[in-house]
């Protein structure tokens, strides 16, 4: 049986998560209130995640409002790379039963050009300058389009 352990924080106690965990057959356990000593592993993992995201964000020189994208990218990366000592496998391997492909990994914040698939007028540009800000799947990336100032998902990109 699968299980998840968390503190009594309100972010973990809501009807949406209750329904999701019940649907997936996941057992929920909560630590006692006001006992941070029971949360050492979770706090250490969160600190590792936040430190890695902060490093990626600082190294990329992107603005702070990309914080959530940096956290998501860090989480995806760590699930594909960090080994669980108990199973000697990555979390991705444990969940999907095979090793993750890492050939699609890119440097957070690296510049790239996003190719337009839809037809554009004859003299308009067919590419936009973008920054890589994360993964939307195994073959799809997330980009910040500098001209539209929106985050878009695509797989048609030219890396610089």
Coordinates of C-alpha atoms in Angstrom, one line a residue:
X1 CA 0.0 0.0 0.0
X2 CA 1.2 3.5 -0.8
X3 CA 1.3 6.1 1.8
X4 CA 2.2 9.8 2.3
X5 CA 3.1 11.5 5.5
X6 CA 2.8 15.2 6.1
X7 CA 2.4 17.7 8.9
X8 CA -0.9 19.2 10.0
X9 CA -0.6 22.2 7.6
X10 CA -3.7 23.4 5.9
X11 CA -2.0 23.1 2.5
X12 CA -2.2 19.3 2.9
X13 CA -5.7 19.1 4.4
X14 CA -8.3 19.8 1.8
X15 CA -11.1 18.1 0.0
X16 CA -9.3 18.0 -3.4
X17 CA -6.3 16.1 -1.9
X18 CA -8.6 13.9 0.1
X19 CA -10.5 12.9 -3.1
X20 CA -7.2 12.4 -5.1
X21 CA -5.6 10.2 -2.5
X22 CA -8.7 8.1 -2.0
X23 CA -9.0 7.6 -5.7
X24 CA -5.4 6.5 -6.0
X25 CA -5.6 4.3 -2.9
X26 CA -2.9 6.3 -1.0
X27 CA -3.0 6.2 2.8
X28 CA -2.5 9.6 4.5
X29 CA -0.7 10.1 7.8
X30 CA -0.3 13.3 9.7
X31 CA 2.3 14.1 12.3
X32 CA 1.2 15.5 15.7
X33 CA 0.5 19.2 15.8
X34 CA 3.5 21.5 16.8
X35 CA 6.1 18.7 16.7
X36 CA 8.6 19.8 14.1
X37 CA 11.0 17.0 15.2
X38 CA 8.7 14.6 13.3
X39 CA 9.1 16.6 10.1
X40 CA 12.9 16.5 9.7
X41 CA 13.0 14.5 6.5
X42 CA 10.3 16.6 4.8
X43 CA 11.9 19.8 5.9
X44 CA 15.3 18.7 4.7
X45 CA 13.9 17.7 1.3
X46 CA 12.1 21.0 1.0
X47 CA 15.3 22.9 1.9
X48 CA 17.2 20.9 -0.7
X49 CA 14.6 21.7 -3.3
X50 CA 14.5 25.4 -2.4
X51 CA 18.3 25.8 -2.4
X52 CA 18.6 24.1 -5.8
X53 CA 15.8 26.3 -7.2
X54 CA 17.4 29.5 -5.8
X55 CA 20.8 28.5 -7.3
X56 CA 19.2 27.9 -10.7
X57 CA 17.3 31.2 -10.6
X58 CA 20.5 33.1 -9.5
X59 CA 22.6 31.5 -12.2
X60 CA 20.1 32.1 -14.9
X61 CA 19.8 35.8 -14.0
X62 CA 16.0 35.6 -14.6
X63 CA 13.7 37.7 -12.4
X64 CA 12.3 36.4 -9.2
X65 CA 8.8 35.9 -10.6
X66 CA 10.1 32.7 -12.3
X67 CA 10.4 31.2 -8.8
X68 CA 7.6 28.7 -9.3
X69 CA 9.0 27.6 -12.6
X70 CA 12.4 27.1 -11.0
X71 CA 10.8 25.0 -8.2
X72 CA 8.9 22.9 -10.7
X73 CA 12.0 22.3 -12.8
X74 CA 14.1 21.5 -9.8
X75 CA 11.5 19.0 -8.6
X76 CA 11.4 17.3 -12.0
X77 CA 15.1 17.2 -12.2
X78 CA 15.6 15.7 -8.7
X79 CA 12.9 13.1 -9.3
X80 CA 14.8 11.9 -12.4
X81 CA 18.4 12.1 -10.9
X82 CA 18.5 11.7 -7.1
X83 CA 18.8 8.1 -5.9
X84 CA 16.6 6.8 -3.1
X85 CA 19.0 4.9 -0.9
X86 CA 16.4 2.4 0.3
X87 CA 15.6 1.2 -3.3
X88 CA 18.8 2.3 -5.0
X89 CA 16.6 3.8 -7.7
X90 CA 15.4 7.3 -8.6
X91 CA 11.8 8.3 -7.7
X92 CA 11.0 8.3 -11.4
X93 CA 12.2 4.7 -11.7
X94 CA 10.2 3.6 -8.7
X95 CA 7.0 5.2 -10.2
X96 CA 7.3 4.2 -13.8
X97 CA 9.5 1.1 -13.7
X98 CA 12.2 2.2 -16.0
X99 CA 15.2 4.6 -16.0
X100 CA 14.4 8.2 -17.0
X101 CA 15.8 9.7 -20.2
X102 CA 18.0 12.6 -19.4
X103 CA 19.1 13.6 -22.9
X104 CA 16.4 16.3 -23.0
X105 CA 17.7 18.1 -20.0
X106 CA 18.5 21.8 -20.6
X107 CA 20.0 24.6 -18.5
X108 CA 17.3 26.6 -16.7
X109 CA 17.1 30.1 -18.2
X110 CA 19.2 29.3 -21.3
X111 CA 18.2 31.4 -24.4
X112 CA 16.5 29.7 -27.3
X113 CA 14.4 30.5 -30.3
X114 CA 10.8 29.2 -30.5
X115 CA 9.7 28.1 -34.0
X116 CA 6.1 29.1 -35.1
X117 CA 4.3 26.1 -36.5
X118 CA 1.3 28.1 -37.6
X119 CA 1.5 30.1 -40.8
X120 CA 2.8 33.6 -40.5
X121 CA 2.6 36.5 -43.0
X122 CA 5.4 36.4 -45.5
X123 CA 7.7 39.0 -44.0
X124 CA 7.0 38.3 -40.3
X125 CA 9.5 36.4 -38.2
X126 CA 9.0 32.7 -37.9
X127 CA 10.8 32.5 -34.5
X128 CA 10.6 34.3 -31.2
X129 CA 13.4 34.8 -28.7
X130 CA 12.7 32.9 -25.5
X131 CA 14.2 31.6 -22.3
X132 CA 13.9 27.9 -21.2
X133 CA 12.0 27.8 -17.9
X134 CA 11.0 24.1 -17.5
X135 CA 9.5 20.9 -18.7
X136 CA 5.9 20.2 -19.6
X137 CA 6.5 16.5 -20.3
X138 CA 9.2 14.2 -21.6
X139 CA 9.3 15.8 -25.0
X140 CA 7.7 19.3 -24.4
X141 CA 9.4 22.3 -22.9
X142 CA 8.2 25.5 -21.2
X143 CA 9.5 28.8 -22.4
X144 CA 9.2 32.4 -21.5
X145 CA 8.5 34.3 -24.8
X146 CA 10.2 37.7 -24.5
X147 CA 8.0 39.4 -27.1
X148 CA 4.6 38.3 -25.8
X149 CA 5.7 38.1 -22.1
X150 CA 3.9 34.7 -21.7
X151 CA 5.0 31.2 -20.8
X152 CA 4.3 28.8 -23.7
X153 CA 4.8 25.1 -24.1
X154 CA 6.3 23.6 -27.3
X155 CA 8.8 21.1 -28.6
X156 CA 9.8 23.1 -31.7
X157 CA 12.8 25.0 -30.5
X158 CA 16.3 25.9 -31.7
X159 CA 18.8 26.0 -28.8
X160 CA 21.4 28.7 -28.8

